[in-house]
mmCIF file of C-alpha atoms in Angstrom:
data_model
loop_
_atom_site.group_PDB
_atom_site.id
_atom_site.type_symbol
_atom_site.label_atom_id
_atom_site.label_comp_id
_atom_site.label_asym_id
_atom_site.label_seq_id
_atom_site.Cartn_x
_atom_site.Cartn_y
_atom_site.Cartn_z
ATOM 1 C CA MET V 798 0.003 -0.001 -0.005
ATOM 2 C CA LEU V 799 2.836 2.354 0.824
ATOM 3 C CA TYR V 800 4.436 2.044 -2.606
ATOM 4 C CA HIS V 801 1.228 1.742 -4.720
ATOM 5 C CA PRO V 802 1.595 4.316 -7.574
ATOM 6 C CA ASP V 803 -1.979 5.431 -7.268
ATOM 7 C CA LYS V 804 -1.362 6.785 -3.744
ATOM 8 C CA HIS V 805 1.148 9.434 -5.049
ATOM 9 C CA ARG V 806 0.271 12.376 -7.251
ATOM 10 C CA ASP V 807 3.659 13.998 -7.530
ATOM 11 C CA PRO V 808 5.235 12.669 -10.911
ATOM 12 C CA GLU V 809 8.664 12.057 -9.321
ATOM 13 C CA LEU V 810 7.250 10.258 -6.292
ATOM 14 C CA LYS V 811 4.871 8.279 -8.555
ATOM 15 C CA SER V 812 7.847 7.090 -10.716
ATOM 16 C CA GLN V 813 9.815 6.079 -7.568
ATOM 17 C CA ALA V 814 6.835 4.310 -6.190
ATOM 18 C CA GLU V 815 6.293 2.277 -9.415
ATOM 19 C CA ARG V 816 9.903 1.073 -9.290
ATOM 20 C CA LEU V 817 9.649 0.021 -5.611
ATOM 21 C CA PHE V 818 6.237 -1.458 -6.168
ATOM 22 C CA ASN V 819 7.659 -3.736 -8.847
ATOM 23 C CA LEU V 820 10.371 -4.902 -6.438
ATOM 24 C CA VAL V 821 7.661 -5.686 -3.871
ATOM 25 C CA HIS V 822 5.720 -7.573 -6.597
ATOM 26 C CA GLN V 823 8.753 -9.685 -7.431
ATOM 27 C CA ALA V 824 9.220 -10.483 -3.747
ATOM 28 C CA TYR V 825 5.575 -11.412 -3.481
ATOM 29 C CA GLU V 826 5.852 -13.798 -6.456
ATOM 30 C CA VAL V 827 8.757 -15.608 -4.712
ATOM 31 C CA LEU V 828 7.205 -15.734 -1.230
ATOM 32 C CA SER V 829 3.729 -16.741 -2.378
ATOM 33 C CA ASP V 830 5.089 -19.862 -4.180
ATOM 34 C CA PRO V 831 5.806 -22.717 -1.677
ATOM 35 C CA GLN V 832 8.769 -23.996 -3.755
ATOM 36 C CA THR V 833 10.568 -20.711 -4.197
ATOM 37 C CA ARG V 834 9.642 -19.556 -0.695
ATOM 38 C CA ALA V 835 11.360 -22.703 0.769
ATOM 39 C CA ILE V 836 14.406 -22.036 -1.388
ATOM 40 C CA TYR V 837 14.583 -18.411 -0.333
ATOM 41 C CA ASP V 838 14.021 -19.187 3.340
ATOM 42 C CA ILE V 839 17.086 -21.579 3.369
ATOM 43 C CA TYR V 840 19.478 -19.833 0.921
ATOM 44 C CA GLY V 841 18.138 -16.380 0.150
ATOM 45 C CA LYS V 842 18.481 -14.774 -3.290
ATOM 46 C CA ARG V 843 21.635 -16.780 -4.132
ATOM 47 C CA GLY V 844 19.514 -19.939 -3.933
ATOM 48 C CA LEU V 845 17.021 -18.557 -6.371
ATOM 49 C CA GLU V 846 19.809 -17.674 -8.806
ATOM 50 C CA MET V 847 21.142 -21.268 -8.856
ATOM 51 C CA GLU V 848 20.569 -22.955 -12.223
ATOM 52 C CA GLY V 849 18.639 -26.165 -12.303
ATOM 53 C CA TRP V 850 15.637 -25.543 -10.009
ATOM 54 C CA GLU V 851 13.276 -25.581 -12.963
ATOM 55 C CA VAL V 852 13.726 -29.376 -13.362
ATOM 56 C CA VAL V 853 13.449 -30.094 -9.645
ATOM 57 C CA GLU V 854 10.309 -31.830 -8.462
ATOM 58 C CA ARG V 855 7.991 -29.536 -6.513
ATOM 59 C CA ARG V 856 6.523 -30.104 -3.081
ATOM 60 C CA ARG V 857 9.813 -31.007 -1.467
ATOM 61 C CA THR V 858 10.658 -30.664 2.227
ATOM 62 C CA PRO V 859 13.318 -28.098 3.365
ATOM 63 C CA ALA V 860 15.689 -31.018 3.963
ATOM 64 C CA GLU V 861 15.252 -32.275 0.345
ATOM 65 C CA ILE V 862 15.561 -28.752 -1.000
ATOM 66 C CA ARG V 863 18.866 -28.307 0.946
ATOM 67 C CA GLU V 864 20.128 -31.651 -0.408
ATOM 68 C CA GLU V 865 19.086 -30.611 -3.979
ATOM 69 C CA PHE V 866 20.809 -27.222 -3.606
ATOM 70 C CA GLU V 867 24.035 -28.853 -2.442
ATOM 71 C CA ARG V 868 23.835 -31.274 -5.427
ATOM 72 C CA LEU V 869 23.321 -28.432 -7.884
ATOM 73 C CA GLN V 870 26.180 -26.489 -6.270
ATOM 74 C CA ARG V 871 28.507 -29.506 -6.572
ATOM 75 C CA GLU V 872 27.542 -29.942 -10.212
ATOM 76 C CA ARG V 873 28.338 -26.279 -10.818
ATOM 77 C CA GLU V 874 31.717 -26.537 -9.148
ATOM 78 C CA GLU V 875 32.471 -29.689 -11.151
ATOM 79 C CA ARG V 876 31.714 -27.822 -14.345
ATOM 80 C CA ARG V 877 33.881 -24.894 -13.305
ATOM 81 C CA LEU V 878 36.781 -27.339 -12.441
ATOM 82 C CA GLN V 879 36.356 -29.106 -15.805
ATOM 83 C CA GLN V 880 36.529 -25.782 -17.586
ATOM 84 C CA ARG V 881 39.725 -24.954 -15.701
ATOM 85 C CA THR V 882 41.505 -28.279 -16.078
ATOM 86 C CA ASN V 883 40.094 -29.231 -19.538
ATOM 87 C CA PRO V 884 40.612 -33.016 -19.172
ATOM 88 C CA LYS V 885 41.015 -34.865 -22.446
ATOM 89 C CA GLY V 886 41.375 -38.527 -23.181
ATOM 90 C CA THR V 887 41.442 -40.920 -26.125
ATOM 91 C CA ILE V 888 41.196 -44.653 -26.446
ATOM 92 C CA SER V 889 41.837 -46.477 -29.698
ATOM 93 C CA VAL V 890 41.512 -50.265 -30.102
ATOM 94 C CA GLY V 891 42.807 -52.453 -32.956
ATOM 95 C CA VAL V 892 40.638 -55.499 -33.730
ATOM 96 C CA ASP V 893 41.738 -58.464 -35.880
ATOM 97 C CA ALA V 894 38.580 -59.750 -37.516
ATOM 98 C CA THR V 895 40.250 -61.547 -40.388
ATOM 99 C CA ASP V 896 38.547 -64.825 -39.360
ATOM 100 C CA LEU V 897 35.178 -63.145 -39.900
ATOM 101 C CA PHE V 898 35.781 -62.269 -43.558
ATOM 102 C CA ASP V 899 38.463 -64.673 -44.850
ATOM 103 C CA ARG V 900 36.990 -68.258 -44.365
ATOM 104 C CA TYR V 901 35.187 -70.941 -46.156
ATOM 105 C CA ASP V 902 32.206 -72.011 -44.028
ATOM 106 C CA GLU V 903 32.320 -75.553 -45.389
ATOM 107 C CA GLU V 904 35.830 -76.022 -43.964
ATOM 108 C CA TYR V 905 34.499 -75.529 -40.451
ATOM 109 C CA GLU V 906 31.264 -77.476 -40.536
ATOM 110 C CA ASP V 907 32.774 -80.661 -39.187
ATOM 111 C CA VAL V 908 35.150 -79.043 -36.614
ATOM 112 C CA SER V 909 33.716 -78.861 -33.063
ATOM 113 C CA GLY V 910 33.471 -75.258 -31.626
ATOM 114 C CA SER V 911 34.233 -73.612 -34.968
ATOM 115 C CA GLY V 912 30.753 -72.174 -35.514
ATOM 116 C CA PHE V 913 31.833 -68.648 -34.481
ATOM 117 C CA PRO V 914 34.578 -66.645 -36.073
ATOM 118 C CA GLN V 915 37.508 -65.603 -33.880
ATOM 119 C CA ILE V 916 37.908 -61.840 -33.233
ATOM 120 C CA GLU V 917 40.958 -60.635 -31.382
ATOM 121 C CA ILE V 918 42.059 -57.316 -29.958
ATOM 122 C CA ASN V 919 45.700 -57.018 -30.990
ATOM 123 C CA LYS V 920 46.589 -53.458 -29.998
ATOM 124 C CA MET V 921 45.387 -50.595 -27.801
ATOM 125 C CA HIS V 922 46.405 -46.981 -27.214
ATOM 126 C CA ILE V 923 45.206 -44.792 -24.328
ATOM 127 C CA SER V 924 46.152 -41.181 -23.759
ATOM 128 C CA GLN V 925 45.052 -38.632 -21.148
ATOM 129 C CA SER V 926 45.905 -35.031 -20.496
ATOM 130 C CA ILE V 927 44.942 -32.457 -17.834
ATOM 131 C CA GLU V 928 45.649 -28.718 -17.898
ATOM 132 C CA ALA V 929 46.742 -26.948 -14.717
ATOM 133 C CA PRO V 930 46.435 -23.143 -14.924
ATOM 134 C CA LEU V 931 49.491 -21.416 -13.321
ATOM 135 C CA THR V 932 48.764 -17.826 -14.115
ATOM 136 C CA ALA V 933 46.292 -15.866 -16.155
ATOM 137 C CA THR V 934 48.420 -16.550 -19.303
ATOM 138 C CA ASP V 935 50.471 -19.697 -18.431
ATOM 139 C CA THR V 936 49.099 -23.266 -18.284
ATOM 140 C CA ALA V 937 50.906 -26.487 -17.427
ATOM 141 C CA ILE V 938 49.832 -29.577 -19.238
ATOM 142 C CA LEU V 939 50.121 -33.015 -17.626
ATOM 143 C CA SER V 940 49.749 -35.970 -19.969
ATOM 144 C CA GLY V 941 50.328 -39.686 -20.131
ATOM 145 C CA SER V 942 49.882 -42.401 -22.723
ATOM 146 C CA LEU V 943 49.886 -46.208 -22.949
ATOM 147 C CA SER V 944 50.408 -48.334 -26.042
ATOM 148 C CA THR V 945 50.152 -52.132 -26.174
ATOM 149 C CA GLN V 946 50.463 -54.402 -29.220
ATOM 150 C CA ASN V 947 50.594 -58.246 -29.323
ATOM 151 C CA GLY V 948 51.275 -58.489 -25.602
ATOM 152 C CA ASN V 949 53.942 -55.739 -25.390
ATOM 153 C CA GLY V 950 53.191 -52.346 -23.909
ATOM 154 C CA GLY V 951 54.809 -49.055 -22.836
ATOM 155 C CA GLY V 952 53.823 -45.864 -21.081
ATOM 156 C CA SER V 953 55.081 -42.338 -21.234
ATOM 157 C CA ILE V 954 55.107 -42.019 -17.473
ATOM 158 C CA ASN V 955 57.352 -44.531 -15.616
ATOM 159 C CA PHE V 956 56.545 -45.787 -12.080
ATOM 160 C CA LEU V 957 57.836 -48.878 -10.407
ATOM 161 C CA LEU V 958 54.620 -50.789 -11.033
ATOM 162 C CA PRO V 959 54.154 -53.746 -13.406
ATOM 163 C CA SER V 960 50.912 -52.493 -15.038
ATOM 164 C CA ALA V 961 51.393 -50.247 -18.040
ATOM 165 C CA VAL V 962 47.715 -49.198 -17.696
ATOM 166 C CA PHE V 963 48.615 -47.436 -14.390
ATOM 167 C CA TYR V 964 51.184 -45.308 -16.128
ATOM 168 C CA ALA V 965 48.689 -43.740 -18.460
ATOM 169 C CA THR V 966 45.564 -43.502 -16.199
ATOM 170 C CA VAL V 967 46.185 -43.522 -12.444
ATOM 171 C CA GLY V 968 49.697 -42.077 -12.707
ATOM 172 C CA PRO V 969 48.658 -38.749 -14.286
ATOM 173 C CA LEU V 970 45.782 -38.431 -11.844
ATOM 174 C CA VAL V 971 48.145 -38.907 -8.841
ATOM 175 C CA VAL V 972 50.528 -36.218 -10.216
ATOM 176 C CA TYR V 973 47.563 -33.957 -10.949
ATOM 177 C CA PHE V 974 46.169 -34.184 -7.372
ATOM 178 C CA ALA V 975 49.643 -33.319 -6.134
ATOM 179 C CA MET V 976 49.732 -30.329 -8.499
ATOM 180 C CA HIS V 977 46.188 -29.430 -7.423
ATOM 181 C CA ARG V 978 47.202 -29.101 -3.780
ATOM 182 C CA LEU V 979 50.566 -27.379 -4.338
ATOM 183 C CA ILE V 980 49.809 -25.204 -7.366
ATOM 184 C CA ILE V 981 46.233 -25.088 -8.454
ATOM 185 C CA LYS V 982 44.701 -24.496 -4.986
ATOM 186 C CA PRO V 983 46.936 -21.477 -4.202
ATOM 187 C CA TYR V 984 46.228 -20.114 -7.686
ATOM 188 C CA LEU V 985 42.466 -20.566 -7.235
ATOM 189 C CA ARG V 986 42.667 -18.885 -3.845
ATOM 190 C CA ALA V 987 44.426 -15.917 -5.452
ATOM 191 C CA GLN V 988 41.811 -15.894 -8.179
ATOM 192 C CA LYS V 989 39.066 -15.934 -5.624
ATOM 193 C CA GLU V 990 40.549 -12.893 -3.936
ATOM 194 C CA LYS V 991 40.655 -11.135 -7.261
ATOM 195 C CA GLU V 992 37.024 -12.032 -7.842
ATOM 196 C CA LEU V 993 36.067 -10.719 -4.427
ATOM 197 C CA GLU V 994 37.784 -7.448 -5.221
ATOM 198 C CA LYS V 995 35.789 -7.268 -8.491
ATOM 199 C CA GLN V 996 32.635 -7.984 -6.557
ATOM 200 C CA ARG V 997 33.401 -5.161 -4.151
ATOM 201 C CA GLU V 998 33.962 -2.821 -7.171
ATOM 202 C CA SER V 999 30.763 -3.992 -8.789
ATOM 203 C CA ALA V 1000 28.988 -3.768 -5.446
ATOM 204 C CA ALA V 1001 29.713 -0.041 -5.414
ATOM 205 C CA THR V 1002 27.201 0.352 -8.257
ATOM 206 C CA ASP V 1003 24.744 -1.890 -6.497
ATOM 207 C CA ILE V 1004 25.189 0.023 -3.236
ATOM 208 C CA LEU V 1005 24.446 3.275 -5.012
ATOM 209 C CA GLN V 1006 21.215 1.754 -6.448
ATOM 210 C CA LYS V 1007 20.218 0.465 -3.091
ATOM 211 C CA LYS V 1008 20.909 3.844 -1.558
ATOM 212 C CA GLN V 1009 18.769 5.607 -4.112
ATOM 213 C CA GLU V 1010 15.974 3.070 -3.592
ATOM 214 C CA ALA V 1011 16.180 3.584 0.152
ATOM 215 C CA GLU V 1012 16.096 7.393 -0.129
ATOM 216 C CA ALA V 1013 13.139 7.089 -2.480
ATOM 217 C CA ALA V 1014 11.392 4.813 -0.022
ATOM 218 C CA VAL V 1015 11.959 7.273 2.842
ATOM 219 C CA ARG V 1016 10.398 10.126 0.730
ATOM 220 C CA LEU V 1017 7.399 7.894 0.044
ATOM 221 C CA MET V 1018 7.051 7.141 3.733
ATOM 222 C CA GLN V 1019 6.906 10.703 4.968
ATOM 223 C CA GLU V 1020 3.099 11.063 4.945
ATOM 224 C CA SER V 1021 2.529 7.663 6.488
ATOM 225 C CA VAL V 1022 5.066 8.315 9.182
ATOM 226 C CA ARG V 1023 3.461 11.676 10.022
ATOM 227 C CA ARG V 1024 0.120 9.897 10.654
ATOM 228 C CA ILE V 1025 1.812 7.191 12.673
ATOM 229 C CA ILE V 1026 3.550 9.723 14.917
ATOM 230 C CA GLU V 1027 0.297 11.646 15.460
ATOM 231 C CA ALA V 1028 -1.419 8.426 16.514
ATOM 232 C CA GLU V 1029 1.437 7.337 18.828
ATOM 233 C CA GLU V 1030 1.664 10.800 20.435
ATOM 234 C CA SER V 1031 -2.012 10.810 21.184
ATOM 235 C CA ARG V 1032 -1.596 7.625 23.241
ATOM 236 C CA MET V 1033 1.833 8.374 24.704
ATOM 237 C CA GLY V 1034 3.042 5.451 22.563
ATOM 238 C CA LEU V 1035 6.220 4.555 20.765
ATOM 239 C CA ILE V 1036 8.154 7.401 19.078
ATOM 240 C CA ILE V 1037 11.513 6.737 17.402
ATOM 241 C CA VAL V 1038 13.634 9.704 18.315
ATOM 242 C CA ASN V 1039 16.722 8.681 16.424
ATOM 243 C CA ALA V 1040 17.890 5.510 14.819
ATOM 244 C CA TRP V 1041 21.217 4.652 13.117
ATOM 245 C CA TYR V 1042 22.392 1.579 11.181
ATOM 246 C CA GLY V 1043 25.850 0.586 10.120
ATOM 247 C CA LYS V 1044 29.428 0.367 11.570
ATOM 248 C CA PHE V 1045 29.948 2.068 14.905
ATOM 249 C CA VAL V 1046 33.368 2.793 16.250
ATOM 250 C CA ASN V 1047 33.422 2.856 20.067
ATOM 251 C CA ASP V 1048 36.805 1.132 20.700
ATOM 252 C CA LYS V 1049 39.542 3.716 21.370
ATOM 253 C CA SER V 1050 42.032 1.450 19.720
ATOM 254 C CA LYS V 1051 40.151 1.902 16.513
ATOM 255 C CA LYS V 1052 39.907 5.662 16.696
ATOM 256 C CA ASN V 1053 41.452 5.965 13.168
ATOM 257 C CA GLU V 1054 38.568 4.050 11.704
ATOM 258 C CA LYS V 1055 35.562 5.994 10.419
ATOM 259 C CA ALA V 1056 32.063 5.153 11.447
ATOM 260 C CA LYS V 1057 29.787 4.234 8.540
ATOM 261 C CA VAL V 1058 26.162 4.737 9.604
ATOM 262 C CA ILE V 1059 22.937 5.871 7.974
ATOM 263 C CA ASP V 1060 19.940 7.530 9.575
ATOM 264 C CA VAL V 1061 17.047 5.085 9.643
ATOM 265 C CA THR V 1062 14.652 7.023 11.951
ATOM 266 C CA VAL V 1063 11.868 7.357 9.417
ATOM 267 C CA PRO V 1064 11.965 3.740 8.146
ATOM 268 C CA LEU V 1065 11.764 2.423 11.696
ATOM 269 C CA GLN V 1066 8.925 4.701 12.671
ATOM 270 C CA CYS V 1067 7.104 3.570 9.595
ATOM 271 C CA LEU V 1068 7.266 -0.047 10.930
ATOM 272 C CA VAL V 1069 5.749 0.823 14.268
ATOM 273 C CA LYS V 1070 2.266 -0.643 14.757
ATOM 274 C CA ASP V 1071 0.124 -0.297 17.934
ATOM 275 C CA SER V 1072 3.079 1.068 19.841
ATOM 276 C CA LYS V 1073 5.292 -1.901 19.025
ATOM 277 C CA LEU V 1074 8.198 -2.525 16.757
ATOM 278 C CA ILE V 1075 9.217 -6.123 15.984
ATOM 279 C CA LEU V 1076 12.246 -7.059 13.759
ATOM 280 C CA THR V 1077 13.134 -10.744 13.117
ATOM 281 C CA GLU V 1078 16.514 -12.435 13.027
ATOM 282 C CA ALA V 1079 17.731 -11.172 9.603
ATOM 283 C CA SER V 1080 19.957 -8.509 8.205
ATOM 284 C CA LYS V 1081 18.399 -5.081 8.617
ATOM 285 C CA ALA V 1082 19.831 -4.023 5.208
ATOM 286 C CA GLY V 1083 16.766 -5.476 3.531
ATOM 287 C CA LEU V 1084 14.232 -3.455 5.390
ATOM 288 C CA PRO V 1085 12.315 -0.750 3.527
ATOM 289 C CA GLY V 1086 14.317 2.451 3.646
ATOM 290 C CA PHE V 1087 17.511 0.685 4.650
ATOM 291 C CA TYR V 1088 20.665 -0.252 2.651
ATOM 292 C CA ASP V 1089 24.101 -1.639 3.585
ATOM 293 C CA PRO V 1090 26.508 1.348 4.131
ATOM 294 C CA CYS V 1091 29.523 -0.921 4.747
ATOM 295 C CA VAL V 1092 29.357 -4.185 2.778
ATOM 296 C CA GLY V 1093 31.252 -7.082 4.401
ATOM 297 C CA GLU V 1094 31.697 -5.290 7.781
ATOM 298 C CA GLU V 1095 30.032 -5.817 11.115
ATOM 299 C CA LYS V 1096 26.966 -3.750 11.518
ATOM 300 C CA ASN V 1097 24.633 -2.686 14.345
ATOM 301 C CA LEU V 1098 21.305 -0.964 14.743
ATOM 302 C CA LYS V 1099 21.140 1.650 17.465
ATOM 303 C CA VAL V 1100 17.731 3.091 18.460
ATOM 304 C CA LEU V 1101 16.834 5.936 20.754
ATOM 305 C CA TYR V 1102 13.095 5.940 21.358
ATOM 306 C CA GLN V 1103 10.442 7.375 23.647
ATOM 307 C CA PHE V 1104 7.693 5.335 25.235
ATOM 308 C CA ARG V 1105 5.139 6.697 27.686
ATOM 309 C CA GLY V 1106 7.199 9.931 27.711
ATOM 310 C CA VAL V 1107 10.371 8.165 28.875
ATOM 311 C CA LEU V 1108 13.506 7.833 26.838
ATOM 312 C CA HIS V 1109 14.858 4.298 26.035
ATOM 313 C CA GLN V 1110 17.937 3.167 24.066
ATOM 314 C CA VAL V 1111 19.076 -0.155 22.554
ATOM 315 C CA MET V 1112 21.776 -1.442 20.226
ATOM 316 C CA VAL V 1113 21.610 -4.877 18.538
ATOM 317 C CA LEU V 1114 23.634 -6.782 16.018
ATOM 318 C CA ASP V 1115 22.681 -6.641 12.377
ATOM 319 C CA SER V 1116 20.995 -10.106 12.363
ATOM 320 C CA GLU V 1117 19.736 -9.978 15.880
ATOM 321 C CA ALA V 1118 16.057 -9.893 16.579
ATOM 322 C CA LEU V 1119 14.625 -6.740 18.150
ATOM 323 C CA ARG V 1120 11.395 -6.104 19.998
ATOM 324 C CA ILE V 1121 10.539 -2.706 21.550
ATOM 325 C CA PRO V 1122 9.526 -1.220 23.840
ATOM 326 C CA LYS V 1123 11.222 -3.010 26.730
ATOM 327 C CA GLN V 1124 11.692 -1.873 30.288
ATOM 328 C CA SER V 1125 15.366 -3.017 30.189
ATOM 329 C CA HIS V 1126 16.049 -0.306 27.476
ATOM 330 C CA ARG V 1127 14.931 2.500 29.750
ATOM 331 C CA ILE V 1128 17.541 5.191 30.235
ATOM 332 C CA ASP V 1129 18.175 5.833 33.965
ATOM 333 C CA THR V 1130 18.057 9.585 34.460
ATOM 334 C CA ASP V 1131 18.248 9.457 38.313
ATOM 335 C CA GLY V 1132 22.048 9.910 38.238
#
């Protein structure tokens, strides 16, 4: 109701309301569907973005959805690993089928057990290769091969084992896993750090968008908040005096760090109903009129409020539930 375009006559506010109303509509579509709601409740938006849900059977329990999500995630990681390592392998087999084509059937009619022609495998070649990325431009290639013909065989990797098959199959894998631990894992870790840095850079654009949406939401809330405050004042109810959300710096050892907080007085007052404010265990950044002012850092919500004419104050962690008013929040003014 707050964001419905028909409730706003000002063209600018109407445009902002339409954009926010569409976001609310998208959220409603997710939360009104039992399948997508269950996925969102467990994994949030990242769960909805996972490919493969469209082929998953509906009406699953949360435990089954969690198991399915983990399976899809494993498959995605395996695809990513395959793309990085690019494993290749070939197998060629030589078959001697001379007896099938070069024979006179009448010569074998009286010979016991000669009804079927003899087909023999007389040679085989197996090769396998795996790529191990070292840098963005350099790649190490690990390969092995096995050739056998008429009982004699040889492999390109030599281990003190009798089986030539091991040289071409298991051997390269053993060496690969060693390289995976010593070379590939550190490389992937460095790549992950680079990706995180890129995410932070791209998040700057997302933060700006969220900030603009939050500011638009606050403007749209003004009239509703005015009516809520009038109603609360008439009954000596709950008035949000000031509220801040973000990173607070209270430790003297961190005096060089800057606080990163935003004013959320209006959004919190808009959530007050019948002199109560109830926030569940979830990040406050998703609340209407809020946004994350310090992505990846610890955040708190600090609220100074008035109830029955008396000041109260409380600070909670970002994902901590909050219920006000409470007597324990009362500010002692006797001293």
